[in-house]
Amino acid sequence: MKDLSRKSFQTRAVHAGERVPPADYTPVTTPIWPTVGYIYESMDDLDAVFAKTKPGQIYLRYTSPTAMAFESAVASLEGAEAAQAYGSGMAAIHAALLAAGARAGTSIVAALDVYGATFTLLTNLFTSLGVDTRLVDATNLAAVETALKETNAIILLVETISNPLLKVADIPSLAKLAHRYNASLLVDNTFASPYLFRPLEYGADYVIHSATKYLSGHGDVMAGVIATSTENKNRLFDLNKLTGGTLGPFEAWLALRGLKTLPLRMRQQCQNAQRVAEWLEKQPRVARVIYPGLPGHPQHELAEKLFADKGFGGVLSFEIAGADRAKAFRFMEALQLCLPATSLGDIYSLIVHPASSSHRTLSAEERARVGIPEGLVRLSTGIEDVEDILADLEQALESVS
Ligand SMILES: Cc1ncc(COP(=O)(O)O)c(C=O)c1O
């Protein structure tokens, strides 16, 4: 509608101010593009954009310029050719499995102690769709090789640092193994973030993030993203046109803004986690501390090598001495600063009880098999002053002893 001046007040209220010509100035920060659709010079133009013979936007389920900006930033940080953004980390994991070929009659090998929803996605949903899933200890390369060989798997899925047991996967060796058996390596890099480690540089095929966590970092956006090759990106894009797990422009904008401070936040979070882990190890009221930065951690040396002195992540897990679920709950309720809220990777210190939250969908037997006891809590250190975090943990430990 070119000229509105002769239209009624009601019509002008609807159309005035819209579809102004593209600006010839460049904003410093990426704008939010909340439009669902686009108009074109002509129907031939529309046809050319749909046919991909001319660049252009089509429909918000496909993408938006804001989501594309976030994707290009993630691709840059992960050293990828391209990235595809999603409305959540789970949407991204599901999409990566589909893009890598998971269909009835195929097999997937995955790490046993993956995030609870990933575990259930594999063992319930994909299994019910006819996909065979075999879960193994991904730190045991011989067991991974046997599983790949026996199942003829097309996908190997692992987390760089696992949730919540913080096992560190030997991604370079796993990539070689996967490719030897013609499987794609899918790496959930949520806990490490590209600040610590970039799996594509070591042969991974798809790098997946719950961008809800470290990439966004402020606990105010739900997002997922996959960094990969251009060929895989095109596959993901076409699949997403059908499945519609698209990241909205508002969330994309928040995620992109959060991403800018990733290195600053991660540096502080790694330092805080290291200090807290070392402190907890000395506490008689704590039975066990799991953190890759502790020399006693089974993959400490591997983590040192892979993360090249940048730190060991911002998450640690620990067991309160003699704790059952009730005692773990009382400890969490006694905390004043660390927030007993679902999620991790935020600027705020967050604590969860995996057995009743992140791994709630697992049966008690499954949790026992994975190694998640009732007294285990998982702390994601924020960027607060570490002395305040320590004081909070100390008073909460005292209150439950
Ligand atoms: C390692 C890991 N991957 C994936 C997810 C799922 O991400 P989202 O909650 O954004 O769907 C989570 C969530 O906690 C996670 O911890």
CSV table of C-alpha atoms and ligand atoms in Angstrom, one decimal:
chain,number,residue,atom,x,y,z
A,1,MET,CA,0.0,0.0,0.0
A,2,LYS,CA,1.9,3.0,-1.3
A,3,ASP,CA,-0.2,6.0,-0.3
A,4,LEU,CA,-2.1,5.9,2.9
A,5,SER,CA,-3.1,9.6,3.0
A,6,ARG,CA,-6.6,9.0,1.6
A,7,LYS,CA,-7.3,5.9,3.7
A,8,SER,CA,-9.5,6.0,6.8
A,9,PHE,CA,-8.3,6.5,10.3
A,10,GLN,CA,-8.9,2.8,11.1
A,11,THR,CA,-6.9,1.6,8.1
A,12,ARG,CA,-4.0,4.1,8.8
A,13,ALA,CA,-3.9,2.8,12.4
A,14,VAL,CA,-3.1,-0.6,11.0
A,15,HIS,CA,-0.6,0.2,8.2
A,16,ALA,CA,1.0,3.6,9.1
A,17,GLY,CA,4.7,3.3,9.9
A,18,GLU,CA,5.1,-0.2,8.4
A,19,ARG,CA,7.1,-1.3,5.4
A,20,VAL,CA,9.2,1.8,5.3
A,21,PRO,CA,12.1,1.5,2.7
A,22,PRO,CA,15.2,-0.3,4.0
A,23,ALA,CA,17.5,2.1,6.0
A,24,ASP,CA,20.7,3.2,4.4
A,25,TYR,CA,22.4,3.5,7.8
A,26,THR,CA,24.0,0.6,9.8
A,27,PRO,CA,23.0,0.2,13.4
A,28,VAL,CA,25.8,-0.8,15.8
A,29,THR,CA,23.8,-3.7,17.2
A,30,THR,CA,21.6,-6.2,15.4
A,31,PRO,CA,18.0,-5.2,15.4
A,32,ILE,CA,15.1,-7.5,16.4
A,33,TRP,CA,13.1,-8.5,13.3
A,34,PRO,CA,9.8,-9.7,14.7
A,35,THR,CA,8.1,-9.9,11.3
A,36,VAL,CA,6.5,-13.2,10.3
A,37,GLY,CA,6.4,-12.5,6.6
A,38,TYR,CA,7.9,-10.3,3.9
A,39,ILE,CA,6.7,-8.4,0.8
A,40,TYR,CA,8.6,-8.4,-2.5
A,41,GLU,CA,9.0,-6.1,-5.5
A,42,SER,CA,6.9,-8.4,-7.6
A,43,MET,CA,5.5,-11.9,-7.6
A,44,ASP,CA,8.4,-13.0,-9.8
A,45,ASP,CA,10.7,-11.8,-7.0
A,46,LEU,CA,8.8,-13.8,-4.5
A,47,ASP,CA,9.1,-16.8,-6.8
A,48,ALA,CA,12.8,-16.4,-7.1
A,49,VAL,CA,13.3,-16.1,-3.3
A,50,PHE,CA,11.3,-19.2,-2.7
A,51,ALA,CA,13.3,-21.0,-5.4
A,52,LYS,CA,16.5,-19.8,-3.7
A,53,THR,CA,17.7,-18.2,-7.0
A,54,LYS,CA,17.6,-14.9,-5.2
A,55,PRO,CA,18.6,-14.2,-1.6
A,56,GLY,CA,15.8,-13.1,0.7
A,57,GLN,CA,13.6,-13.9,3.6
A,58,ILE,CA,10.4,-15.9,3.4
A,59,TYR,CA,8.7,-16.8,6.7
A,60,LEU,CA,9.6,-16.6,10.4
A,61,ARG,CA,9.4,-20.4,10.9
A,62,TYR,CA,12.3,-20.7,8.3
A,63,THR,CA,14.5,-18.0,10.0
A,64,SER,CA,14.8,-14.3,10.7
A,65,PRO,CA,17.7,-11.9,10.2
A,66,THR,CA,18.1,-11.8,14.0
A,67,ALA,CA,18.4,-15.6,14.3
A,68,MET,CA,20.8,-15.5,11.4
A,69,ALA,CA,23.0,-13.0,13.2
A,70,PHE,CA,23.1,-15.2,16.3
A,71,GLU,CA,23.9,-18.2,14.1
A,72,SER,CA,26.8,-16.5,12.4
A,73,ALA,CA,28.2,-15.4,15.8
A,74,VAL,CA,28.0,-19.0,17.1
A,75,ALA,CA,29.5,-20.4,13.9
A,76,SER,CA,32.4,-17.9,14.3
A,77,LEU,CA,33.0,-18.9,18.0
A,78,GLU,CA,32.8,-22.7,17.3
A,79,GLY,CA,35.0,-22.4,14.1
A,80,ALA,CA,32.1,-23.8,12.0
A,81,GLU,CA,31.0,-23.1,8.5
A,82,ALA,CA,27.5,-22.5,9.6
A,83,ALA,CA,25.0,-22.8,12.5
A,84,GLN,CA,21.3,-23.4,12.9
A,85,ALA,CA,19.4,-22.0,15.9
A,86,TYR,CA,16.5,-23.6,17.7
A,87,GLY,CA,13.9,-22.7,20.4
A,88,SER,CA,15.7,-24.9,23.0
A,89,GLY,CA,18.6,-27.2,23.4
A,90,MET,CA,16.4,-30.2,23.2
A,91,ALA,CA,15.0,-29.1,19.9
A,92,ALA,CA,18.6,-28.8,18.7
A,93,ILE,CA,19.5,-32.3,19.9
A,94,HIS,CA,16.4,-33.8,18.3
A,95,ALA,CA,17.2,-32.0,15.1
A,96,ALA,CA,20.8,-33.1,15.0
A,97,LEU,CA,19.8,-36.7,15.5
A,98,LEU,CA,17.3,-36.5,12.6
A,99,ALA,CA,19.8,-34.7,10.4
A,100,ALA,CA,22.5,-37.3,11.1
A,101,GLY,CA,20.1,-39.9,9.9
A,102,ALA,CA,18.3,-41.4,12.9
A,103,ARG,CA,15.4,-43.4,11.4
A,104,ALA,CA,13.6,-46.7,12.2
A,105,GLY,CA,16.1,-49.5,11.8
A,106,THR,CA,19.2,-47.4,12.5
A,107,SER,CA,21.3,-47.4,15.7
A,108,ILE,CA,22.7,-44.7,18.0
A,109,VAL,CA,25.5,-45.1,20.5
A,110,ALA,CA,25.4,-42.4,23.3
A,111,ALA,CA,27.1,-41.7,26.5
A,112,LEU,CA,25.3,-43.2,29.5
A,113,ASP,CA,25.4,-40.1,31.6
A,114,VAL,CA,23.9,-37.6,29.2
A,115,TYR,CA,21.5,-34.9,30.4
A,116,GLY,CA,18.3,-36.6,31.6
A,117,ALA,CA,16.0,-35.3,28.8
A,118,THR,CA,18.5,-36.5,26.2
A,119,PHE,CA,18.6,-39.9,27.9
A,120,THR,CA,14.8,-40.1,27.8
A,121,LEU,CA,14.6,-38.8,24.2
A,122,LEU,CA,16.9,-41.7,23.2
A,123,THR,CA,15.6,-44.5,25.4
A,124,ASN,CA,11.9,-43.7,25.2
A,125,LEU,CA,11.0,-41.6,22.1
A,126,PHE,CA,13.6,-42.7,19.6
A,127,THR,CA,13.4,-46.3,20.8
A,128,SER,CA,9.6,-46.2,20.4
A,129,LEU,CA,10.2,-45.0,16.8
A,130,GLY,CA,12.3,-48.0,16.0
A,131,VAL,CA,15.7,-46.5,16.6
A,132,ASP,CA,18.1,-48.8,18.5
A,133,THR,CA,20.0,-46.9,21.2
A,134,ARG,CA,23.0,-48.3,23.1
A,135,LEU,CA,24.3,-46.3,26.1
A,136,VAL,CA,27.9,-46.7,27.1
A,137,ASP,CA,30.5,-45.1,29.4
A,138,ALA,CA,32.0,-42.7,26.8
A,139,THR,CA,35.3,-42.4,28.8
A,140,ASN,CA,35.8,-46.1,28.0
A,141,LEU,CA,37.0,-46.0,24.4
A,142,ALA,CA,37.1,-49.8,24.1
A,143,ALA,CA,33.4,-50.0,25.2
A,144,VAL,CA,32.5,-47.3,22.7
A,145,GLU,CA,34.3,-49.2,19.9
A,146,THR,CA,32.6,-52.4,20.8
A,147,ALA,CA,29.2,-50.7,20.8
A,148,LEU,CA,29.8,-49.0,17.4
A,149,LYS,CA,31.0,-52.3,15.9
A,150,GLU,CA,28.2,-54.4,17.3
A,151,THR,CA,25.3,-52.0,16.5
A,152,ASN,CA,26.6,-50.6,13.2
A,153,ALA,CA,25.6,-47.3,14.6
A,154,ILE,CA,25.3,-44.2,12.4
A,155,ILE,CA,25.6,-41.8,15.3
A,156,LEU,CA,27.8,-41.4,18.4
A,157,LEU,CA,26.4,-38.8,20.8
A,158,VAL,CA,28.5,-37.5,23.8
A,159,GLU,CA,28.7,-34.4,26.0
A,160,THR,CA,32.2,-32.8,26.2
A,161,ILE,CA,31.7,-32.5,30.0
A,162,SER,CA,28.8,-34.6,31.1
A,163,ASN,CA,25.8,-33.6,33.1
A,164,PRO,CA,25.9,-34.0,36.2
A,165,LEU,CA,28.9,-36.4,36.6
A,166,LEU,CA,31.3,-34.1,34.8
A,167,LYS,CA,33.1,-36.9,32.9
A,168,VAL,CA,35.3,-35.4,30.2
A,169,ALA,CA,35.0,-37.0,26.8
A,170,ASP,CA,38.1,-37.6,24.7
A,171,ILE,CA,36.6,-35.9,21.6
A,172,PRO,CA,39.7,-36.3,19.3
A,173,SER,CA,39.8,-40.1,19.9
A,174,LEU,CA,36.0,-40.5,19.8
A,175,ALA,CA,35.9,-38.6,16.4
A,176,LYS,CA,38.5,-41.0,15.0
A,177,LEU,CA,36.6,-44.0,16.3
A,178,ALA,CA,33.2,-42.8,15.1
A,179,HIS,CA,34.6,-42.1,11.6
A,180,ARG,CA,36.4,-45.5,11.5
A,181,TYR,CA,32.9,-47.1,11.9
A,182,ASN,CA,31.2,-44.6,9.5
A,183,ALA,CA,29.2,-42.9,12.3
A,184,SER,CA,28.8,-39.1,12.7
A,185,LEU,CA,30.0,-37.7,16.0
A,186,LEU,CA,27.5,-35.4,17.7
A,187,VAL,CA,28.9,-33.4,20.6
A,188,ASP,CA,26.8,-31.6,23.2
A,189,ASN,CA,29.2,-28.8,24.1
A,190,THR,CA,26.9,-27.0,26.5
A,191,PHE,CA,29.1,-27.4,29.6
A,192,ALA,CA,32.4,-26.5,28.0
A,193,SER,CA,31.2,-23.8,25.6
A,194,PRO,CA,33.5,-22.8,22.7
A,195,TYR,CA,35.5,-20.8,25.3
A,196,LEU,CA,37.0,-24.0,26.6
A,197,PHE,CA,36.8,-26.3,23.7
A,198,ARG,CA,35.7,-26.4,20.0
A,199,PRO,CA,34.9,-30.0,19.0
A,200,LEU,CA,34.7,-29.3,15.3
A,201,GLU,CA,38.5,-28.6,15.3
A,202,TYR,CA,38.9,-32.2,16.5
A,203,GLY,CA,36.7,-33.9,14.0
A,204,ALA,CA,33.2,-33.7,15.4
A,205,ASP,CA,30.4,-33.4,12.8
A,206,TYR,CA,27.7,-31.6,14.8
A,207,VAL,CA,28.2,-29.4,17.9
A,208,ILE,CA,25.1,-28.9,19.9
A,209,HIS,CA,24.3,-26.3,22.6
A,210,SER,CA,21.6,-25.6,25.0
A,211,ALA,CA,22.2,-21.9,24.4
A,212,THR,CA,19.9,-21.4,27.4
A,213,LYS,CA,23.1,-21.9,29.4
A,214,TYR,CA,26.6,-20.4,29.0
A,215,LEU,CA,26.1,-19.0,25.5
A,216,SER,CA,23.2,-16.7,26.7
A,217,GLY,CA,24.3,-16.7,30.3
A,218,HIS,CA,21.7,-14.6,32.0
A,219,GLY,CA,18.9,-17.0,32.7
A,220,ASP,CA,16.5,-15.0,30.6
A,221,VAL,CA,16.3,-16.9,27.3
A,222,MET,CA,15.6,-20.5,26.1
A,223,ALA,CA,17.6,-21.3,23.0
A,224,GLY,CA,19.5,-24.1,21.2
A,225,VAL,CA,22.0,-24.1,18.4
A,226,ILE,CA,24.0,-26.5,16.2
A,227,ALA,CA,27.3,-25.6,14.7
A,228,THR,CA,28.3,-27.7,11.7
A,229,SER,CA,29.3,-27.8,8.0
A,230,THR,CA,27.3,-25.9,5.3
A,231,GLU,CA,26.1,-29.2,3.9
A,232,ASN,CA,24.7,-30.3,7.3
A,233,LYS,CA,23.3,-26.8,8.0
A,234,ASN,CA,21.3,-27.0,4.7
A,235,ARG,CA,19.9,-30.4,5.9
A,236,LEU,CA,19.0,-28.9,9.3
A,237,PHE,CA,17.4,-25.9,7.7
A,238,ASP,CA,15.2,-28.0,5.4
A,239,LEU,CA,14.2,-30.3,8.3
A,240,ASN,CA,13.4,-27.4,10.5
A,241,LYS,CA,11.0,-26.0,7.9
A,242,LEU,CA,9.0,-29.1,8.6
A,243,THR,CA,9.5,-29.5,12.4
A,244,GLY,CA,9.5,-25.8,13.3
A,245,GLY,CA,11.7,-25.7,16.3
A,246,THR,CA,12.8,-22.2,15.2
A,247,LEU,CA,14.4,-19.6,17.5
A,248,GLY,CA,12.2,-16.5,17.7
A,249,PRO,CA,13.8,-13.1,17.0
A,250,PHE,CA,13.4,-11.7,20.5
A,251,GLU,CA,15.2,-14.8,22.0
A,252,ALA,CA,17.8,-14.7,19.2
A,253,TRP,CA,18.5,-11.1,20.1
A,254,LEU,CA,18.9,-11.9,23.8
A,255,ALA,CA,21.1,-14.9,23.0
A,256,LEU,CA,23.3,-12.8,20.7
A,257,ARG,CA,23.7,-10.1,23.4
A,258,GLY,CA,24.6,-12.7,26.0
A,259,LEU,CA,27.2,-14.3,23.8
A,260,LYS,CA,29.3,-11.1,23.7
A,261,THR,CA,30.4,-11.6,27.3
A,262,LEU,CA,30.9,-15.4,27.1
A,263,PRO,CA,34.7,-15.3,27.6
A,264,LEU,CA,34.5,-12.8,30.5
A,265,ARG,CA,31.8,-14.8,32.2
A,266,MET,CA,33.4,-18.2,31.6
A,267,ARG,CA,36.8,-17.0,32.9
A,268,GLN,CA,35.2,-15.9,36.2
A,269,GLN,CA,32.9,-19.0,36.4
A,270,CYS,CA,35.8,-21.4,35.9
A,271,GLN,CA,37.9,-19.6,38.5
A,272,ASN,CA,35.0,-19.6,41.0
A,273,ALA,CA,34.3,-23.3,40.4
A,274,GLN,CA,37.9,-24.3,40.9
A,275,ARG,CA,38.1,-22.4,44.2
A,276,VAL,CA,34.8,-23.8,45.4
A,277,ALA,CA,35.8,-27.4,44.4
A,278,GLU,CA,39.1,-27.1,46.2
A,279,TRP,CA,37.3,-25.7,49.3
A,280,LEU,CA,34.6,-28.3,49.3
A,281,GLU,CA,37.2,-31.1,49.2
A,282,LYS,CA,38.5,-30.0,52.5
A,283,GLN,CA,35.1,-30.0,54.2
A,284,PRO,CA,34.4,-32.9,56.5
A,285,ARG,CA,30.7,-32.5,55.8
A,286,VAL,CA,31.2,-33.3,52.1
A,287,ALA,CA,31.7,-36.9,51.1
A,288,ARG,CA,32.8,-36.4,47.5
A,289,VAL,CA,33.5,-33.6,45.1
A,290,ILE,CA,33.4,-34.1,41.3
A,291,TYR,CA,35.2,-31.4,39.2
A,292,PRO,CA,37.6,-31.9,36.3
A,293,GLY,CA,39.9,-29.3,37.8
A,294,LEU,CA,40.7,-31.5,40.8
A,295,PRO,CA,43.9,-33.6,40.3
A,296,GLY,CA,41.9,-36.6,41.6
A,297,HIS,CA,39.3,-36.4,38.8
A,298,PRO,CA,39.7,-39.4,36.5
A,299,GLN,CA,40.0,-37.2,33.3
A,300,HIS,CA,41.9,-34.3,34.9
A,301,GLU,CA,44.9,-34.7,32.6
A,302,LEU,CA,42.8,-35.1,29.5
A,303,ALA,CA,40.8,-31.9,30.5
A,304,GLU,CA,44.1,-30.1,31.0
A,305,LYS,CA,45.1,-31.0,27.5
A,306,LEU,CA,41.8,-30.4,25.8
A,307,PHE,CA,41.0,-27.1,27.6
A,308,ALA,CA,44.5,-25.8,27.3
A,309,ASP,CA,44.8,-24.0,30.7
A,310,LYS,CA,41.6,-22.0,30.3
A,311,GLY,CA,39.9,-23.7,33.2
A,312,PHE,CA,37.7,-26.7,33.8
A,313,GLY,CA,34.2,-25.3,33.5
A,314,GLY,CA,31.8,-23.7,35.8
A,315,VAL,CA,29.9,-26.7,37.1
A,316,LEU,CA,30.8,-29.1,39.9
A,317,SER,CA,28.9,-31.8,41.7
A,318,PHE,CA,29.2,-32.9,45.3
A,319,GLU,CA,27.7,-35.3,47.8
A,320,ILE,CA,26.9,-34.2,51.3
A,321,ALA,CA,28.2,-36.7,53.8
A,322,GLY,CA,25.5,-39.1,54.8
A,323,ALA,CA,22.9,-37.3,52.8
A,324,ASP,CA,19.6,-38.8,51.5
A,325,ARG,CA,17.2,-36.8,49.4
A,326,ALA,CA,15.7,-35.0,52.5
A,327,LYS,CA,19.1,-33.9,53.8
A,328,ALA,CA,20.1,-32.7,50.3
A,329,PHE,CA,16.8,-30.7,50.1
A,330,ARG,CA,17.4,-29.1,53.6
A,331,PHE,CA,20.9,-28.1,52.5
A,332,MET,CA,19.5,-26.5,49.3
A,333,GLU,CA,16.8,-24.7,51.3
A,334,ALA,CA,19.4,-23.3,53.7
A,335,LEU,CA,21.3,-21.5,50.9
A,336,GLN,CA,20.9,-17.8,50.9
A,337,LEU,CA,22.9,-16.8,47.8
A,338,CYS,CA,23.1,-19.8,45.6
A,339,LEU,CA,19.7,-20.3,44.0
A,340,PRO,CA,18.0,-23.7,44.0
A,341,ALA,CA,16.7,-23.1,40.4
A,342,THR,CA,16.7,-25.3,37.4
A,343,SER,CA,19.4,-24.5,34.8
A,344,LEU,CA,23.1,-23.7,34.8
A,345,GLY,CA,25.7,-21.5,33.1
A,346,ASP,CA,24.0,-18.3,34.4
A,347,ILE,CA,25.8,-15.3,36.0
A,348,TYR,CA,23.9,-16.4,39.1
A,349,SER,CA,25.1,-19.4,41.1
A,350,LEU,CA,22.5,-22.1,40.6
A,351,ILE,CA,22.2,-25.4,42.5
A,352,VAL,CA,20.1,-28.4,41.5
A,353,HIS,CA,19.4,-31.8,42.9
A,354,PRO,CA,19.8,-33.9,39.8
A,355,ALA,CA,17.8,-37.0,41.0
A,356,SER,CA,14.7,-34.8,41.4
A,357,SER,CA,15.3,-32.4,38.5
A,358,SER,CA,17.6,-32.8,35.5
A,359,HIS,CA,17.5,-36.6,35.8
A,360,ARG,CA,14.0,-36.9,37.2
A,361,THR,CA,12.7,-38.7,34.1
A,362,LEU,CA,15.1,-41.6,34.8
A,363,SER,CA,13.8,-44.5,37.0
A,364,ALA,CA,15.6,-45.1,40.3
A,365,GLU,CA,17.3,-48.1,38.7
A,366,GLU,CA,18.4,-46.0,35.7
A,367,ARG,CA,19.8,-43.3,38.0
A,368,ALA,CA,21.7,-46.0,40.0
A,369,ARG,CA,23.1,-47.4,36.7
A,370,VAL,CA,24.2,-43.9,35.6
A,371,GLY,CA,25.6,-43.1,39.1
A,372,ILE,CA,23.4,-40.4,40.4
A,373,PRO,CA,22.8,-40.8,44.1
A,374,GLU,CA,20.1,-39.1,46.2
A,375,GLY,CA,22.7,-37.0,48.1
A,376,LEU,CA,24.3,-35.5,45.0
A,377,VAL,CA,23.9,-31.8,44.2
A,378,ARG,CA,25.2,-29.9,41.2
A,379,LEU,CA,26.4,-26.4,41.6
A,380,SER,CA,26.8,-24.0,38.6
A,381,THR,CA,29.0,-21.1,39.9
A,382,GLY,CA,28.0,-17.7,38.8
A,383,ILE,CA,30.2,-14.6,38.5
A,384,GLU,CA,29.6,-13.4,42.1
A,385,ASP,CA,32.6,-12.8,44.5
A,386,VAL,CA,33.7,-16.4,45.3
A,387,GLU,CA,34.1,-15.5,49.0
A,388,ASP,CA,30.3,-14.9,49.2
A,389,ILE,CA,29.6,-18.2,47.5
A,390,LEU,CA,31.9,-20.0,50.0
A,391,ALA,CA,30.3,-18.3,53.0
A,392,ASP,CA,26.9,-19.3,51.7
A,393,LEU,CA,27.9,-23.0,51.3
A,394,GLU,CA,29.6,-23.0,54.7
A,395,GLN,CA,26.5,-21.8,56.5
A,396,ALA,CA,24.2,-24.2,54.7
A,397,LEU,CA,26.5,-27.2,55.4
A,398,GLU,CA,26.6,-26.2,59.0
A,399,SER,CA,22.9,-26.0,59.2
A,400,VAL,CA,22.3,-29.6,58.1
A,401,SER,CA,25.0,-31.2,60.1
B,1,LIG,C1,24.0,-30.7,28.7
B,1,LIG,C2,22.6,-30.3,28.3
B,1,LIG,N1,22.2,-30.4,27.0
B,1,LIG,C3,20.9,-30.1,26.7
B,1,LIG,C4,20.1,-29.5,27.6
B,1,LIG,C5,18.7,-29.1,27.1
B,1,LIG,O1,18.6,-27.8,26.9
B,1,LIG,P1,17.3,-26.9,27.0
B,1,LIG,O2,16.8,-26.9,28.4
B,1,LIG,O3,17.7,-25.5,26.4
B,1,LIG,O4,16.3,-27.5,26.0
B,1,LIG,C6,20.5,-29.3,28.9
B,1,LIG,C7,19.5,-28.7,29.9
B,1,LIG,O5,19.8,-28.6,31.0
B,1,LIG,C8,21.8,-29.7,29.3
B,1,LIG,O6,22.2,-29.5,30.5
